[in-house]
């Protein structure tokens, strides 16, 4: 079982729709959860971080965390073509800054016109 | 804030030569920096964790004598790929940790 699992996609959604990206993790001790966006040929860009159960909203993005189910998701409202990218889920066992992240393989999102 | 730079952004070198990649945190001090490698259509692979003033911690399977890491200051870490071979051609990305990890723009290495 992979430590962090994501559906590789591609996930195709029409412009203006809600894109729902999902991630599961195996380590129950995980404390910090992150979503990164990576455009082709570029490095990852941090979109959201979430540390406690529930929802966290930032603009068009909402991260959802359920530690009991070991599940974290990212919702993108009003999807735009510029949202087309690979979205990486990452988890961290500690809340401190010095510990390494474990990444999923990413979900490729395509927003169609 | 939380800007991380890398230099060079791309480099082409001949097999057998060494290449140094710099990673700088521009507006914050980073006790810890991380080095990743990413092959086409694959996810990030952590190579090593770099701590200022101490030896880097390498992930299993990463040759520490081939990938030399120096973290001489709180804003600079360097990765040197020694005796590079074509199979070392990849996208090398560093990150610096503040509250979260922030990534540099990456360095694309091509070994001919």
Coordinates of C-alpha atoms in Angstrom, one line a residue:
Chain A
X1 CA 0.0 0.0 0.0
X2 CA 1.4 3.4 -1.0
X3 CA 1.8 5.9 1.8
X4 CA -0.2 8.6 0.0
X5 CA -2.5 7.6 -2.8
X6 CA -4.1 9.7 -5.5
X7 CA -6.0 8.9 -8.6
X8 CA -3.6 9.8 -11.5
X9 CA -6.5 11.0 -13.7
X10 CA -6.8 12.8 -15.9
X11 CA -9.8 14.4 -14.2
X12 CA -11.7 16.4 -16.8
X13 CA -14.2 19.0 -15.7
X14 CA -15.9 21.8 -17.7
X15 CA -15.1 25.4 -17.1
X16 CA -17.1 26.8 -14.2
X17 CA -17.7 23.4 -12.6
X18 CA -16.4 22.1 -9.3
X19 CA -13.3 19.9 -9.4
X20 CA -12.9 17.4 -6.6
X21 CA -9.5 15.9 -5.9
X22 CA -9.0 13.1 -3.4
X23 CA -6.2 11.7 -1.4
X24 CA -5.8 8.9 1.1
X25 CA -2.9 8.3 3.4
X26 CA -1.8 5.3 5.4
X27 CA 0.0 6.7 8.4
X28 CA -2.4 7.5 11.1
X29 CA 0.2 9.6 12.8
X30 CA 0.2 12.2 10.0
X31 CA -0.4 15.7 11.4
X32 CA -0.1 18.1 8.5
X33 CA -1.6 18.0 5.0
X34 CA -0.8 20.0 2.0
X35 CA -2.0 20.5 -1.6
X36 CA 0.5 21.6 -4.2
X37 CA -0.2 22.6 -7.8
X38 CA 2.4 21.7 -10.4
X39 CA 2.2 23.0 -14.0
X40 CA 4.0 20.9 -16.6
X41 CA 7.8 21.6 -16.5
X42 CA 7.5 23.8 -13.4
X43 CA 8.1 23.2 -9.7
X44 CA 5.2 22.7 -7.2
X45 CA 3.4 25.6 -5.7
X46 CA 1.7 25.4 -2.3
X47 CA -2.0 26.0 -2.6
X48 CA -3.4 24.9 0.8
X49 CA -2.4 23.5 4.1
X50 CA -4.7 21.9 6.6
X51 CA -4.0 20.6 10.1
X52 CA -7.3 19.8 11.8
X53 CA -10.4 18.0 10.8
X54 CA -13.0 19.8 8.8
X55 CA -12.9 22.3 6.0
X56 CA -10.6 25.2 5.2
X57 CA -11.5 27.7 2.5
X58 CA -9.2 30.0 0.6
X59 CA -10.8 31.8 -2.3
X60 CA -12.0 29.2 -4.8
X61 CA -10.2 26.4 -3.0
X62 CA -11.5 24.3 -0.1
X63 CA -9.4 21.6 1.6
X64 CA -11.3 19.0 3.6
X65 CA -9.6 16.7 6.2
X66 CA -11.0 13.6 7.8
X67 CA -8.4 12.0 10.0
X68 CA -10.6 9.1 11.1
X69 CA -11.0 8.1 7.5
X70 CA -7.4 9.1 6.6
X71 CA -8.8 11.2 3.8
X72 CA -8.0 14.7 2.5
X73 CA -9.6 16.4 -0.5
X74 CA -9.3 19.6 -2.4
X75 CA -12.3 21.3 -4.1
X76 CA -11.9 23.9 -6.7
X77 CA -14.9 25.9 -7.4
X78 CA -15.6 27.8 -10.7
X79 CA -12.8 25.8 -12.3
X80 CA -10.8 27.8 -14.9
X81 CA -8.6 26.6 -17.8
X82 CA -5.6 28.0 -15.8
X83 CA -6.4 25.4 -13.1
X84 CA -5.3 22.7 -15.5
X85 CA -2.3 21.1 -13.8
X86 CA -1.2 18.2 -11.7
X87 CA -2.2 18.5 -8.0
X88 CA 0.0 16.8 -5.5
X89 CA -1.2 15.8 -2.1
X90 CA 1.5 15.7 0.6
X91 CA 1.5 14.6 4.3
X92 CA 3.8 15.2 7.2
X93 CA 4.0 13.2 10.3
X94 CA 5.0 16.2 12.4
X95 CA 3.8 19.8 12.6
X96 CA 7.3 21.2 12.8
X97 CA 9.0 22.6 9.8
X98 CA 12.0 20.3 9.7
X99 CA 10.4 17.0 8.8
X100 CA 10.0 15.6 5.3
X101 CA 6.9 15.5 3.3
X102 CA 5.5 12.3 1.7
X103 CA 4.0 13.0 -1.7
X104 CA 1.3 11.3 -3.7
X105 CA 1.9 10.7 -7.4
X106 CA -0.5 13.5 -8.2
X107 CA -3.8 13.9 -10.1
X108 CA -3.8 15.6 -13.4
X109 CA -6.7 18.0 -13.8
X110 CA -8.0 19.2 -17.2
X111 CA -10.5 22.0 -17.3
X112 CA -12.2 22.1 -20.6
X113 CA -13.8 25.1 -22.4
Chain B
X1 CA 7.2 36.3 1.1
X2 CA 8.6 32.7 1.3
X3 CA 10.6 33.0 -2.0
X4 CA 13.1 30.3 -2.9
X5 CA 15.4 30.7 -5.9
X6 CA 17.6 28.2 -7.7
X7 CA 20.5 28.6 -10.0
X8 CA 21.0 27.7 -12.7
X9 CA 17.5 27.1 -14.1
X10 CA 18.9 24.7 -16.7
X11 CA 22.3 23.2 -17.4
X12 CA 23.8 20.9 -20.0
X13 CA 27.0 19.1 -19.2
X14 CA 29.2 16.4 -20.6
X15 CA 29.3 12.9 -19.0
X16 CA 31.9 12.7 -16.3
X17 CA 31.8 16.3 -15.3
X18 CA 30.4 17.8 -12.1
X19 CA 27.5 20.3 -11.8
X20 CA 26.7 22.5 -8.8
X21 CA 23.1 23.7 -8.2
X22 CA 22.4 26.5 -5.7
X23 CA 19.2 26.9 -3.6
X24 CA 18.6 30.2 -1.8
X25 CA 15.8 31.3 0.5
X26 CA 15.5 35.0 -0.4
X27 CA 13.3 36.4 2.3
X28 CA 13.6 34.0 5.2
X29 CA 16.1 31.9 7.0
X30 CA 15.7 28.1 6.5
X31 CA 17.3 25.8 9.0
X32 CA 16.2 22.9 6.8
X33 CA 16.2 22.6 3.0
X34 CA 15.2 19.6 1.0
X35 CA 16.4 18.3 -2.4
X36 CA 14.1 16.4 -4.8
X37 CA 14.5 14.9 -8.2
X38 CA 11.7 14.4 -10.6
X39 CA 11.8 12.3 -13.8
X40 CA 9.3 13.0 -16.6
X41 CA 5.7 12.1 -15.7
X42 CA 6.7 10.9 -12.3
X43 CA 6.2 12.4 -8.8
X44 CA 8.8 14.1 -6.7
X45 CA 11.4 11.9 -5.1
X46 CA 13.1 13.2 -2.0
X47 CA 16.8 12.8 -2.3
X48 CA 18.1 14.3 1.0
X49 CA 17.3 16.6 3.9
X50 CA 19.9 19.4 4.3
X51 CA 20.4 21.0 7.7
X52 CA 22.4 24.1 8.2
X53 CA 25.8 23.4 9.7
X54 CA 25.5 19.6 9.7
X55 CA 25.7 16.7 7.4
X56 CA 22.8 16.0 5.1
X57 CA 20.5 13.1 5.6
X58 CA 20.1 11.0 2.4
X59 CA 17.2 8.9 1.5
X60 CA 17.6 5.2 0.9
X61 CA 19.2 4.5 -2.5
X62 CA 20.7 8.0 -3.0
X63 CA 24.4 7.9 -3.2
X64 CA 25.8 10.5 -0.9
X65 CA 29.2 10.5 -2.6
X66 CA 27.6 11.3 -5.9
X67 CA 25.2 13.9 -4.7
X68 CA 27.1 16.2 -2.4
X69 CA 25.0 18.6 -0.3
X70 CA 26.4 21.6 1.5
X71 CA 24.2 23.8 3.7
X72 CA 26.7 26.5 4.7
X73 CA 24.3 29.2 5.8
X74 CA 20.6 29.6 6.7
X75 CA 19.8 30.9 3.2
X76 CA 22.0 28.7 1.0
X77 CA 22.2 25.0 0.2
X78 CA 24.1 23.5 -2.7
X79 CA 23.8 20.2 -4.5
X80 CA 26.7 19.0 -6.5
X81 CA 26.2 16.1 -8.9
X82 CA 29.6 14.6 -9.3
X83 CA 30.8 12.6 -12.3
X84 CA 27.4 13.1 -13.9
X85 CA 26.0 10.5 -16.3
X86 CA 23.1 10.6 -18.7
X87 CA 20.9 8.7 -16.3
X88 CA 21.3 11.7 -13.9
X89 CA 19.5 13.9 -16.3
X90 CA 16.4 15.1 -14.4
X91 CA 14.6 18.0 -12.9
X92 CA 16.2 18.9 -9.6
X93 CA 14.0 20.9 -7.2
X94 CA 14.9 22.3 -3.7
X95 CA 12.5 23.4 -1.0
X96 CA 13.0 25.5 2.1
X97 CA 10.9 25.0 5.2
X98 CA 9.2 27.9 7.0
X99 CA 5.8 26.9 8.3
X100 CA 5.4 24.9 5.2
X101 CA 7.8 23.8 2.4
X102 CA 8.3 26.3 -0.4
X103 CA 9.8 25.1 -3.6
X104 CA 12.4 26.7 -5.8
X105 CA 11.7 26.9 -9.5
X106 CA 13.9 23.8 -10.3
X107 CA 17.0 23.1 -12.3
X108 CA 16.8 21.0 -15.4
X109 CA 20.0 19.0 -15.8
X110 CA 20.8 17.3 -19.1
X111 CA 23.9 15.2 -19.3
X112 CA 25.2 14.4 -22.7

